[in-house]
XYZ file of C-alpha atoms in Angstrom:
252
model
C -19.969 -29.832 17.390
C -18.684 -31.783 20.353
C -20.003 -35.347 20.429
C -19.870 -35.783 24.198
C -23.295 -36.750 25.632
C -25.036 -36.375 22.281
C -28.311 -38.196 21.553
C -28.071 -39.694 18.072
C -30.498 -41.465 15.748
C -28.918 -43.498 12.930
C -30.963 -45.250 10.251
C -29.500 -48.197 8.389
C -27.398 -48.872 11.494
C -27.281 -52.640 11.098
C -24.480 -52.691 8.542
C -22.123 -50.693 6.366
C -21.654 -46.966 6.872
C -24.381 -46.769 9.520
C -22.821 -49.478 11.663
C -19.300 -48.072 11.336
C -20.485 -44.546 12.145
C -22.159 -45.885 15.251
C -18.884 -47.534 16.323
C -17.041 -44.248 15.833
C -19.470 -42.033 17.763
C -19.581 -44.506 20.656
C -15.914 -43.734 21.308
C -17.074 -40.401 22.709
C -18.176 -40.116 26.326
C -21.878 -40.266 27.087
C -23.099 -40.774 23.508
C -26.402 -42.632 23.218
C -27.612 -44.078 19.920
C -31.059 -45.136 18.761
C -29.921 -47.588 16.085
C -32.583 -48.172 13.435
C -32.735 -51.028 10.974
C -35.316 -53.211 9.255
C -33.990 -56.054 11.398
C -33.040 -54.909 14.884
C -31.185 -58.209 15.400
C -28.451 -56.817 13.139
C -27.746 -54.020 15.613
C -24.563 -54.043 17.680
C -25.052 -55.004 21.322
C -23.764 -52.135 23.452
C -24.961 -50.516 26.698
C -25.334 -47.118 24.980
C -27.131 -48.492 21.909
C -30.885 -48.974 21.696
C -31.844 -51.379 18.864
C -34.918 -50.156 17.029
C -36.853 -51.769 14.196
C -37.993 -49.237 11.619
C -39.041 -49.243 7.967
C -38.026 -45.740 6.895
C -40.045 -46.020 3.684
C -43.269 -45.660 5.680
C -44.513 -42.334 7.077
C -46.171 -43.931 10.094
C -42.900 -45.653 11.023
C -41.023 -42.358 10.923
C -43.661 -40.562 12.996
C -43.377 -43.313 15.590
C -39.575 -43.093 15.432
C -39.622 -39.397 16.407
C -41.895 -40.076 19.377
C -39.884 -43.083 20.527
C -36.599 -41.179 20.184
C -37.926 -38.598 22.637
C -38.968 -41.339 25.055
C -35.833 -43.452 24.778
C -33.183 -40.755 24.300
C -34.878 -37.705 25.758
C -34.533 -35.833 22.473
C -32.494 -35.737 19.261
C -29.217 -33.856 18.858
C -28.109 -35.610 15.665
C -30.235 -37.468 13.122
C -28.287 -39.450 10.521
C -30.512 -40.434 7.575
C -28.244 -43.129 6.215
C -30.646 -45.916 5.172
C -30.853 -46.501 1.437
C -30.471 -49.085 -1.300
C -29.787 -49.383 -5.019
C -30.796 -51.333 -8.079
C -28.072 -52.387 -10.485
C -29.923 -52.960 -13.717
C -30.653 -52.355 -17.335
C -34.114 -50.813 -17.056
C -36.725 -52.828 -18.908
C -40.478 -52.389 -18.869
C -41.690 -49.407 -16.801
C -42.381 -50.525 -13.243
C -44.168 -47.929 -11.081
C -43.902 -49.951 -7.854
C -40.169 -50.478 -8.323
C -39.610 -46.742 -8.783
C -41.879 -45.943 -5.842
C -39.998 -48.343 -3.539
C -36.575 -46.805 -4.062
C -37.869 -43.228 -3.903
C -39.759 -43.863 -0.665
C -36.603 -45.084 1.026
C -33.927 -42.898 -0.559
C -35.827 -39.628 -1.116
C -39.166 -39.342 0.660
C -37.727 -40.557 3.960
C -34.813 -38.096 4.393
C -36.870 -35.172 3.049
C -39.743 -35.967 5.397
C -37.436 -36.413 8.379
C -35.561 -33.163 7.804
C -38.646 -31.015 7.265
C -40.424 -32.612 10.237
C -37.496 -32.004 12.556
C -37.026 -28.436 11.331
C -40.671 -27.511 11.861
C -41.360 -29.340 15.122
C -38.171 -29.389 17.206
C -37.562 -26.745 19.847
C -33.934 -27.723 20.405
C -31.304 -27.223 17.640
C -30.215 -30.357 15.787
C -27.748 -31.575 13.170
C -29.237 -33.533 10.279
C -26.849 -35.751 8.308
C -27.739 -37.515 5.084
C -25.802 -39.902 2.848
C -26.161 -38.540 -0.672
C -23.451 -40.482 -2.569
C -20.915 -39.339 -5.146
C -23.443 -40.633 -7.705
C -25.543 -37.561 -6.971
C -22.789 -35.670 -8.831
C -21.864 -38.353 -11.347
C -24.636 -40.752 -12.382
C -23.281 -44.171 -13.280
C -24.620 -46.622 -15.887
C -26.553 -49.392 -14.179
C -27.490 -47.085 -11.326
C -29.818 -44.700 -13.154
C -32.606 -44.845 -10.586
C -30.290 -44.826 -7.578
C -28.282 -41.897 -8.953
C -31.490 -39.954 -9.545
C -32.617 -40.453 -5.943
C -29.351 -39.129 -4.554
C -29.348 -36.163 -6.933
C -32.870 -35.332 -5.745
C -31.731 -35.310 -2.112
C -28.712 -33.140 -2.907
C -30.793 -30.590 -4.840
C -33.458 -30.423 -2.157
C -30.964 -29.721 0.594
C -29.106 -27.134 -1.485
C -32.315 -25.091 -1.460
C -33.833 -26.099 1.872
C -30.766 -24.947 3.831
C -32.182 -21.435 3.515
C -35.382 -22.479 5.297
C -33.714 -24.001 8.351
C -34.543 -22.390 11.676
C -31.636 -20.725 13.513
C -29.373 -23.342 15.090
C -30.495 -26.216 12.865
C -27.834 -27.536 10.485
C -27.472 -30.067 7.669
C -24.388 -32.044 6.635
C -24.364 -33.997 3.366
C -22.025 -36.973 2.901
C -20.837 -37.957 -0.584
C -19.104 -41.359 -0.362
C -17.797 -43.127 -3.440
C -18.421 -46.869 -3.840
C -18.152 -48.299 -0.356
C -17.236 -51.930 0.230
C -20.297 -53.102 2.162
C -23.334 -55.370 1.700
C -24.830 -52.468 -0.277
C -23.687 -53.913 -3.601
C -24.775 -57.442 -2.699
C -28.287 -56.067 -2.122
C -28.277 -54.229 -5.458
C -28.295 -57.434 -7.513
C -26.430 -60.616 -8.369
C -22.658 -60.372 -8.931
C -22.750 -56.573 -8.982
C -19.358 -55.092 -9.906
C -18.064 -52.572 -7.374
C -17.136 -49.350 -9.207
C -13.551 -48.140 -9.066
C -12.307 -46.530 -6.913
C -13.858 -47.809 -3.707
C -13.315 -47.288 0.017
C -14.139 -48.950 3.320
C -17.141 -48.097 5.466
C -14.751 -47.309 8.308
C -13.072 -44.622 6.186
C -16.429 -42.998 5.466
C -17.502 -43.198 9.120
C -14.325 -41.500 10.347
C -14.872 -38.679 7.847
C -18.482 -38.329 9.030
C -17.361 -37.945 12.633
C -14.663 -35.485 11.607
C -17.318 -33.510 9.721
C -19.558 -33.406 12.778
C -16.738 -32.111 14.951
C -15.716 -29.429 12.431
C -19.296 -28.288 11.666
C -18.862 -29.163 7.981
C -21.695 -28.646 5.506
C -20.386 -31.284 3.110
C -18.160 -34.328 3.524
C -16.265 -35.967 0.651
C -14.614 -39.093 2.095
C -12.615 -39.628 -1.119
C -10.078 -36.919 -1.918
C -9.456 -38.645 -5.265
C -13.079 -38.153 -6.331
C -12.968 -34.515 -5.262
C -9.742 -33.980 -7.213
C -11.186 -35.594 -10.351
C -14.269 -33.369 -10.066
C -12.119 -30.249 -10.035
C -9.837 -31.518 -12.808
C -12.822 -32.337 -15.034
C -13.934 -28.711 -14.963
C -10.894 -27.907 -17.058
C -10.511 -31.038 -19.199
C -14.239 -31.807 -19.718
C -13.554 -35.422 -20.601
C -12.421 -37.420 -17.559
C -15.857 -38.135 -16.070
C -17.556 -39.008 -19.403
C -14.763 -41.523 -20.100
C -15.265 -42.999 -16.642
C -19.015 -43.375 -17.326
C -18.295 -45.201 -20.600
C -15.951 -47.603 -18.825
C -18.632 -48.383 -16.238
C -21.185 -48.819 -19.046
C -19.186 -51.729 -20.477
C -19.829 -53.630 -17.242
C -23.542 -53.669 -18.090
C -23.007 -55.917 -21.115
C -23.569 -59.086 -19.094
C -27.019 -57.822 -18.057
C -27.992 -56.898 -21.602
C -27.415 -60.413 -22.935
């Protein structure tokens, strides 16, 4: 897909991967972005960027977002469901509200947006979602976050077959990305190894858009380890055990 003159909605555009992706797409002529964030003051000031406050965990906010995107952009060519957050924790007493909060943002929101767009839009669109490498390899300390990303990945694997002609989905699987994401997950959260920059992920996202990719793996190392583990059956479990040792400080 050529990015020239595309109308793009990006959630979680105030920082991290969302912000960097916005910077990358704006390099293309005529691109207009409706940049969504909980705090629109975090949005980059640019003549082709429309700051937009939106809580993606709420259905009414998303319904309003679709209507406002039509008014402000004239339609949607690309919708990037990037907003999300994590808990880094040793899970204690069951907490329904805590589970509900992360699922509303990380799962309900992208699923609702994709199905709504597919069933209501007359013009073809590309839907992009950040699913995380943790959807393939759940890490200790991120049990709930990993489960949300695995849910998104599984849903899209099946829902692809229900997309109307012309509508497409691209799933992005970044490894640990050096952003404010980990600061928001808890106090002194260790960043898993290996890690990469948000700019690296954003460039891969744009490359994926231009090549009509179905999946984007910004880390070739992670992809290589995945393939290698199919034959050795031990690399990823060892990696999980190493990450589990980092939880000791939370258990004390």
